[in-house]
Every structure is written in C-alpha cells, then in structure tokens.
Tab-separated table of C-alpha atoms in Angstrom:
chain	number	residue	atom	x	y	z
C	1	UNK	CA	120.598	102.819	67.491
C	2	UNK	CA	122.780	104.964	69.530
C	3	UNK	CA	125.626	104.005	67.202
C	4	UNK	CA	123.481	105.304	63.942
C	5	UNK	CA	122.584	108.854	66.235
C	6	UNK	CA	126.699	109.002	66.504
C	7	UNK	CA	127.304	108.648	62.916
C	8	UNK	CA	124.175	110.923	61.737
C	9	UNK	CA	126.290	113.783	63.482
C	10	UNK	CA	130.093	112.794	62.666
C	11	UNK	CA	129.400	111.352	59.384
C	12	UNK	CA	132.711	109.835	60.556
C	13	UNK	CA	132.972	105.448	61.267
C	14	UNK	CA	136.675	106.688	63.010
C	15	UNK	CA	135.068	109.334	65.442
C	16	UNK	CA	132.033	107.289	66.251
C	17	UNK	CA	134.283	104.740	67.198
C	18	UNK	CA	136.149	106.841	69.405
C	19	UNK	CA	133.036	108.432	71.027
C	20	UNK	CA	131.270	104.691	71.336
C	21	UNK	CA	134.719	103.393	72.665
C	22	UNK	CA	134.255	100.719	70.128
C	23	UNK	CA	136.564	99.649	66.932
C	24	UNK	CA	136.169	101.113	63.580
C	25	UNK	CA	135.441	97.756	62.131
C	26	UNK	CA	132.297	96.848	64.320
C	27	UNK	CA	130.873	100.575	63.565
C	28	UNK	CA	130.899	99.757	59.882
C	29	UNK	CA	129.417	96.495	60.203
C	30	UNK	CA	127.167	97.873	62.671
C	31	UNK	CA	125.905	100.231	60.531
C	32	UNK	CA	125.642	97.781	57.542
C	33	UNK	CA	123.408	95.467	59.315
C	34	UNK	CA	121.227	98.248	59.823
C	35	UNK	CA	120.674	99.145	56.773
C	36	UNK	CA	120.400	95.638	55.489
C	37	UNK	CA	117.479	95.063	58.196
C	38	UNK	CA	115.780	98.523	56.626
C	39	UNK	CA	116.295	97.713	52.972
C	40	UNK	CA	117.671	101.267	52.530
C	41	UNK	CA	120.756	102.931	52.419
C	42	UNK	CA	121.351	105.883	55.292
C	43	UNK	CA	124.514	107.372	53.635
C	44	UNK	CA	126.236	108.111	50.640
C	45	UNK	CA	129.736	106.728	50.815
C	46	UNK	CA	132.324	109.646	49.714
C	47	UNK	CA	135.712	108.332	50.144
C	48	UNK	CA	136.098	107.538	53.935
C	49	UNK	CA	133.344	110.058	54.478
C	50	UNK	CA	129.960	109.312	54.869
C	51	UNK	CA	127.092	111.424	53.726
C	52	UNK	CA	123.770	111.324	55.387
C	53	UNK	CA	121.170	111.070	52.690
C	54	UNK	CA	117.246	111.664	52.508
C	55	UNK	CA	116.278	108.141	54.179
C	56	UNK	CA	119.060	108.732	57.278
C	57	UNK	CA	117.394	112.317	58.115
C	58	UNK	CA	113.874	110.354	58.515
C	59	UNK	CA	115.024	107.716	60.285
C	60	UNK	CA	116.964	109.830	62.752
C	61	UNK	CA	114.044	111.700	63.582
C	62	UNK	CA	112.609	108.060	64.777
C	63	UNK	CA	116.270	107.087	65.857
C	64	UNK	CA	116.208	110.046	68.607
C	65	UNK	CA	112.675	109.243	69.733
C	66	UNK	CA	113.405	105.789	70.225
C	67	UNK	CA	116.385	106.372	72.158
C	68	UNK	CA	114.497	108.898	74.559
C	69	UNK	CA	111.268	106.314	75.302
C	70	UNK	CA	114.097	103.201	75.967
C	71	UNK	CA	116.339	105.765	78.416
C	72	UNK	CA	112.611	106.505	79.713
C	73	UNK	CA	111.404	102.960	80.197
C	74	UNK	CA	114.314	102.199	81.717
C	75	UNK	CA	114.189	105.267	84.471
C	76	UNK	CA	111.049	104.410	85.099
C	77	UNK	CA	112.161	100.669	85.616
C	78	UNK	CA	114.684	102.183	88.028
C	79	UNK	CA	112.364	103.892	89.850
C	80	UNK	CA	109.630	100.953	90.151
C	81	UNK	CA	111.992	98.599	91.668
C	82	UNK	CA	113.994	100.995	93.859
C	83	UNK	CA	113.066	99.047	97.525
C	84	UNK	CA	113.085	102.697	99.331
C	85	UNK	CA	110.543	104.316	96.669
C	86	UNK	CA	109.393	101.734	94.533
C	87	UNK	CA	106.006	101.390	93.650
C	88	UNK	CA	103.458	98.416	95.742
C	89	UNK	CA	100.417	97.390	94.243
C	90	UNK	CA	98.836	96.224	97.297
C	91	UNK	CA	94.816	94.965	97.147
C	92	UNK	CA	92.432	95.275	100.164
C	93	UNK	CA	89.021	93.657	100.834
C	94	UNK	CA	86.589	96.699	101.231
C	95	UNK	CA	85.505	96.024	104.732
C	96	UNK	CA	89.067	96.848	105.901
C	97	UNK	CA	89.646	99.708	104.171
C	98	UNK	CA	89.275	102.370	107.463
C	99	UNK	CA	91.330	100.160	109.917
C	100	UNK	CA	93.774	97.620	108.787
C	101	UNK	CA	94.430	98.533	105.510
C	102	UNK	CA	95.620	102.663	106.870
C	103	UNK	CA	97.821	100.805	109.495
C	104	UNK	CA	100.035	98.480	107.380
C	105	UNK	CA	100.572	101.471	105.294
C	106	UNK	CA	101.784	103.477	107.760
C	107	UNK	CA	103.840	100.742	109.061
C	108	UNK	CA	105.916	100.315	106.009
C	109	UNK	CA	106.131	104.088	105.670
C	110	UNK	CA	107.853	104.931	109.030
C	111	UNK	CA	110.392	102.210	107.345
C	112	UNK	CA	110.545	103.713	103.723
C	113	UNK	CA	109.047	107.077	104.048
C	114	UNK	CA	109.356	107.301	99.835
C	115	UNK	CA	107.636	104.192	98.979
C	116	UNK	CA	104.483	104.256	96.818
C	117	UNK	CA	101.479	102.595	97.219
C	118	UNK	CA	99.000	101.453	94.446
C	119	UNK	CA	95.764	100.562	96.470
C	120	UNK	CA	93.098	97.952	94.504
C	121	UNK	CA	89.777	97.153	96.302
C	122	UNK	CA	87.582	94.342	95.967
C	123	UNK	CA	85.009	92.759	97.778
C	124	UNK	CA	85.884	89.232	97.706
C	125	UNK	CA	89.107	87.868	98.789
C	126	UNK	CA	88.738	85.424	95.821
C	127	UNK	CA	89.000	88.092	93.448
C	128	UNK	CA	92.365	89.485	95.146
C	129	UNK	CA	93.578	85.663	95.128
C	130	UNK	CA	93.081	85.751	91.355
C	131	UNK	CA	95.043	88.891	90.964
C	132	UNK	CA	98.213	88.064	92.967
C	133	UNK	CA	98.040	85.067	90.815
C	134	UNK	CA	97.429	87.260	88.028
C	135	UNK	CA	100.093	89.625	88.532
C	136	UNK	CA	97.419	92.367	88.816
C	137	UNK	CA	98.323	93.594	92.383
C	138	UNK	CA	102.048	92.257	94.859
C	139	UNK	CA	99.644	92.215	98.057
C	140	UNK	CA	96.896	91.874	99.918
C	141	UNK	CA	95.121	92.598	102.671
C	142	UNK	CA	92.834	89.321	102.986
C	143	UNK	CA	91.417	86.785	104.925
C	144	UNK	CA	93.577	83.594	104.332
C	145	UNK	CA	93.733	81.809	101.177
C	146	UNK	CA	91.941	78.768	99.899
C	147	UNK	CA	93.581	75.583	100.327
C	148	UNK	CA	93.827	76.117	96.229
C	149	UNK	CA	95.555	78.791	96.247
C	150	UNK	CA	99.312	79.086	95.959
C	151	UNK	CA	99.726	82.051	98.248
C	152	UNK	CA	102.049	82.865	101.446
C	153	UNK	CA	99.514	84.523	103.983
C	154	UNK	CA	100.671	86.115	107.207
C	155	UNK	CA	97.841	86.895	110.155
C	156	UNK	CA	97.966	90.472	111.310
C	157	UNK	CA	94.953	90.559	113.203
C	158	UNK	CA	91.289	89.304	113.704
C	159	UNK	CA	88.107	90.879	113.984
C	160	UNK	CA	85.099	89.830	116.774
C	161	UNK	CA	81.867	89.559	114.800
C	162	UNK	CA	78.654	90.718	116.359
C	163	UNK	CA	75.337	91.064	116.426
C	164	UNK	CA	73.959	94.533	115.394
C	165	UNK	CA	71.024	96.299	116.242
C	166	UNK	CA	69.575	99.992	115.932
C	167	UNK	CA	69.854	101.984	119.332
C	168	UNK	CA	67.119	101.374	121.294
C	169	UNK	CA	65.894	97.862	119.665
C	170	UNK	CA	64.323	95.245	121.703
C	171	UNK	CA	67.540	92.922	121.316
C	172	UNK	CA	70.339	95.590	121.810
C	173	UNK	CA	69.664	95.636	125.665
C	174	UNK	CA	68.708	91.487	125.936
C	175	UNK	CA	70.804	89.970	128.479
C	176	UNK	CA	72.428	87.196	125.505
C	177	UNK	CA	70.671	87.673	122.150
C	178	UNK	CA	70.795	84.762	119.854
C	179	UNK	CA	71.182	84.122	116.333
C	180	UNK	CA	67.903	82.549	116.548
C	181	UNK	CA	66.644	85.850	117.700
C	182	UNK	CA	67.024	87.391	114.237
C	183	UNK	CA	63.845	84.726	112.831
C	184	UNK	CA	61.429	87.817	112.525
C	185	UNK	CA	63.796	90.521	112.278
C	186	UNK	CA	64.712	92.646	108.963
C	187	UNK	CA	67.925	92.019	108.241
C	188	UNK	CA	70.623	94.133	106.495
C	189	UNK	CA	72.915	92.113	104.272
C	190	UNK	CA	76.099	92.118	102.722
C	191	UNK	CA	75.247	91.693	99.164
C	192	UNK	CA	76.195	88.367	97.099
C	193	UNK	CA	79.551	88.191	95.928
C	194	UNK	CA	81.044	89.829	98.879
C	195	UNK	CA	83.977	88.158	101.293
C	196	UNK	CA	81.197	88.564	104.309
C	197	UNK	CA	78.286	87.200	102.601
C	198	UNK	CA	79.129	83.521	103.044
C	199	UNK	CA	80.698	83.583	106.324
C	200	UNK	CA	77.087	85.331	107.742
C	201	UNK	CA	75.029	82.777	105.621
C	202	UNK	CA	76.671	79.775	107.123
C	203	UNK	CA	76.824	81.113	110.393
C	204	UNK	CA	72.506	81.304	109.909
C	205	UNK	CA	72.155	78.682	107.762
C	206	UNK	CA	73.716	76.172	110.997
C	207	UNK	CA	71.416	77.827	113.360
C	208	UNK	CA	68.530	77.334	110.950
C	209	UNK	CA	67.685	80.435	110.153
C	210	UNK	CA	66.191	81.851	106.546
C	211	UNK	CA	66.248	85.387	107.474
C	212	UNK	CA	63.933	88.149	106.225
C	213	UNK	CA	66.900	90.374	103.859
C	214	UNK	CA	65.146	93.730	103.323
C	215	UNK	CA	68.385	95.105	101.932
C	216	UNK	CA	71.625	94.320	100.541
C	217	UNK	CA	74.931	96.197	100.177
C	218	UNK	CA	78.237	95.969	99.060
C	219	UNK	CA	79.369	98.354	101.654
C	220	UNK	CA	79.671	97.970	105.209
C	221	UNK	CA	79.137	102.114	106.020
C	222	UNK	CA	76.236	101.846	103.712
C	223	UNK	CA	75.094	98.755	105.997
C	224	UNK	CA	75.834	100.646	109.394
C	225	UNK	CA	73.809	103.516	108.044
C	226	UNK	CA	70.603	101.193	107.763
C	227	UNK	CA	70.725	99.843	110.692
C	228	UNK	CA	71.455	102.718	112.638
C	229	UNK	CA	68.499	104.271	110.495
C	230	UNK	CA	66.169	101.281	112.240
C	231	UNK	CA	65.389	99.653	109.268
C	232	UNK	CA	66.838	96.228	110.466
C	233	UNK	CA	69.737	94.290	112.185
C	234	UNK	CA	72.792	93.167	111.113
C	235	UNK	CA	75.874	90.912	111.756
C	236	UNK	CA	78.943	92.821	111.116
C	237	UNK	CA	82.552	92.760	112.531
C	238	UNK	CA	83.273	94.867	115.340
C	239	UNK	CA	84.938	98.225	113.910
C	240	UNK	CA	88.185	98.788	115.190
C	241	UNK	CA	87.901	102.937	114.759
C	242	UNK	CA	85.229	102.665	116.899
C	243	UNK	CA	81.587	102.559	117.112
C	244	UNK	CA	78.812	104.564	115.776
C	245	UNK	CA	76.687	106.147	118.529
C	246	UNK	CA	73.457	104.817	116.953
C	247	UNK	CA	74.597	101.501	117.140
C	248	UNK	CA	74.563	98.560	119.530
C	249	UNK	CA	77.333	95.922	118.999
C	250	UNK	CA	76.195	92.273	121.087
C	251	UNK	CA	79.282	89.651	120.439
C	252	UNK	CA	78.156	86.321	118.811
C	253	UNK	CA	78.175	83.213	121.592
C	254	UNK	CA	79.900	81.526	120.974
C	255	UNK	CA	81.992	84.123	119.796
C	256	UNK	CA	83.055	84.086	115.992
C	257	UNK	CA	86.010	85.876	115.028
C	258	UNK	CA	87.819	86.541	111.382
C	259	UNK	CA	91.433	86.386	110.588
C	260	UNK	CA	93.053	89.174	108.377
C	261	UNK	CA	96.449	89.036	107.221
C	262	UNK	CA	98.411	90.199	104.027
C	263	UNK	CA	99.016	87.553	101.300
C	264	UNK	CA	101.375	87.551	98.354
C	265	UNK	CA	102.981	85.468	95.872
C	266	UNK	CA	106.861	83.949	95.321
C	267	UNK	CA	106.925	85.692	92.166
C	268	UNK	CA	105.825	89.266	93.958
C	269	UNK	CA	109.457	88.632	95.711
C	270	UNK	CA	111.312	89.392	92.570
C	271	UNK	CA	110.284	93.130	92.878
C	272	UNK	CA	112.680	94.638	95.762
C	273	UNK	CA	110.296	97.177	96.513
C	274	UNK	CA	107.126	94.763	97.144
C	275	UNK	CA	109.758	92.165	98.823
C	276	UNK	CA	110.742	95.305	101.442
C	277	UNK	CA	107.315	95.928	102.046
C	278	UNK	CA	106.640	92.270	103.125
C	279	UNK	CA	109.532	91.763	104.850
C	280	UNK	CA	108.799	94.465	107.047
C	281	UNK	CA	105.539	93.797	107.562
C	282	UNK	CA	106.700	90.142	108.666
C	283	UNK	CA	109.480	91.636	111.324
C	284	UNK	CA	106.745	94.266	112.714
C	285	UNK	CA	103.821	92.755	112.168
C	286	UNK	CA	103.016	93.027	115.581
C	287	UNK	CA	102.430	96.977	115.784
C	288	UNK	CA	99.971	96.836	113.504
C-alpha cells in the first residue's frame, strides 16, 4: 500500500525504489499484483513513465486512509502494551470497591505513575471468573477461584464478618449475640446473584435459621443505609474505611472471615502492562 502511495506521487518504478529502498524489479511486480488483485489498471504505461489514471486517483484516496488507521492501530497497540502506561482492565466484586480495590491501585501507581486502569464491576466473583477466562477484563479483585477454574489467585487480605444491628437495638449491646438470635428479626439481604448471598445463606442455613428477608440489595451502602435506618439487621463484612456511626458491628463466634485476593489468567501475562501490574502486586502485596 505504501509502495502504490510512492508511485501515485513519482509516477516513477526507479524513484519509488529508491525512496522504498527496494529494487526496481519488486516495485513493478509489486504494483502488478495489485492491480491484478483489483481487476483494474492504476496507470497508463507511457514509455518508462507511468501515468496515474481515473481508477489510481480513487483508490489513493482509500490508499492514504488506510495507511493512516494501520499507523493508528498500531500506535495505539504501542501504547496498550507499553508496561509503564499501558492500559489494565482490572474487575472488582462491588463490595470492595471503597477499600481494597482504591489500595491495589494506588499500589501499582506509586510503581508506574502512567499506567491506566480500566475498572469492571460485578457482583459475583463467578461472573469476573468468566471474564478473565473470557478475555473481557486481565484482573481481578476476587475471592478465590473455584476449584474449576483455571485461574492464578493471590490473597491480599481478608475481611471479619459480623453481625449488624441498628444503633440502639436490643442485640447490638448483648454480651455474645448469636446467629440464632436473628429467628424473629427483619433481615436485610444481599440480593440473589451476589458473591455474599451464598456465603450468608449457608452460614444460616447450618445454624437452622429461615430468616424473615424484608429487603434485598445488590449494594452493600444501600444495605448499611437500612439497617442503620432500623428497618432490620444484617450480616455484612466489617468495613475497612471505617464504621458508620449508626451502626453496631458484633463479630460472628466463631468468627467467619473472607479471603480477597487478585486473580488472573496465563494468557493475561502476554500483555507487559497487565504482567507489571501483577508482578508488583505479588512483590508488595503486603502494603496493601
């Protein structure tokens, strides 16, 4: 293509082949496969002169444009996989979006200060398995992986689930409330298809306990709102950016805790940016 752009302005096999740094030969049967592969002529053949005709000034237009999106494409390729500023699609479960998530991020950024970030949420970890798997998203910030899964996983931290109740509720000031406790309560759930869901429905469901849901959410602030609002209790993890005023945090006995880590896949390594960002996180894991 670049060839064809050459010879559009010399009209010339000889100079092309000078400014290409390529023989005079392999322009002319360059430029004859071309036009074999179009069906048309681009030139009028004059001698040793070539003459742009009707079908060559079209096709240049198209030539140039062509030219620009490739040199484009291939900037932008540049720029994706450049391991100081490349770009990291990195997924998150919802409920760690205020504490864990913020902190990896500004872990890899005191390394790469020009890195981009791409942030995905969802509110199962099985979706974000699906989408490393995928190719949707490099990362995660998950709980760990199904023994399905073909994912690396590295623990970063874990969270101390609790019991929560409205300021001021009977339970908030018992000396050790029970999951049995929560029989007659309302209680404020995370809604089906969440990554918390199941873990607080087995955790009741082994204590044998059908509790009383009088609402559901997707959202753990929307949750801490209606508890704190005294329209139920909750089980929740303990917020690392600390607690709300109008709430009472009592730690499960015995005490229940969930791991959180970032997960990727081999294939996410073949992106220098995304394999900088996990290889830092693995060295300095430990000031997050």
């Amino acid at each position: 293509m670049r060839q064809f752009v050459s010879l559009f302005e010399t009209e010339s096999t000889r100079d092309t082949a000078v400014e290409m740094g390529a023989d005079q030969s392999t322009i002319s049967r360059s430029l004859g496969r071309l036009e074999e592969e179009l069906g048309v002529a681009l030139f009028h053949r004059q001698g040793r002169r070539l003459k742009v005709n009707r079908f060559g000034v079209l096709f240049q237009r198209h030539a140039i444009r062509a030219i620009r999106e490739l040199e484009a494409g291939q900037h932008r390729l540049k720029v994706l996989s450049d391991p100081d500023s490349g770009l990291i699609r990195l997924g998150f479960l919802q409920s760690v979006g205020l504490s864990l998530l913020p902190a990896v991020i500004r872990l890899h950024h005191g390394i790469s200060p020009d890195a981009r970030f791409e942030l995905i949420q969802a509110e199962a970890a099985r979706d974000l398995y699906a989408w490393l798997e995928d190719d949707i998203i490099d990362c995660a910030v998950v709980t760990p992986p199904p023994a399905a899964r073909q994912s690396e996983w590295l623990q970063l931290r874990s969270q101390q689930l609790c019991l929560v109740f409205p300021l001021g509720h009977r339970l908030a000031t018992a000396a050790t409330p029970e999951l049995s406790d929560l029989a007659d309560e309302p209680f404020i759930a995370f809604a089906s298809g969440t990554d918390l869901r199941p873990v607080v429905d087995a955790m009741l469901s082994a204590s044998g306990i059908a509790p009383h849901i009088a609402f559901e959410t997707s959202e753990i602030e929307t949750l801490r709102g209606l508890i704190a609002a005294g329209l139920g209790v909750g089980i929740m993890p303990l917020p690392e950016e600390g607690t709300n005023e109008h709430l009472t945090y009592r730690p499960l006995v015995p005490e229940q805790r969930r791991k959180l880590g970032l997960a990727w896949s081999v294939q996410s390594l073949h992106v220098p940016a995304v394999e900088a960002f996990i290889r830092g996180v693995t060295l300095h894991g430990e000031q997050i």
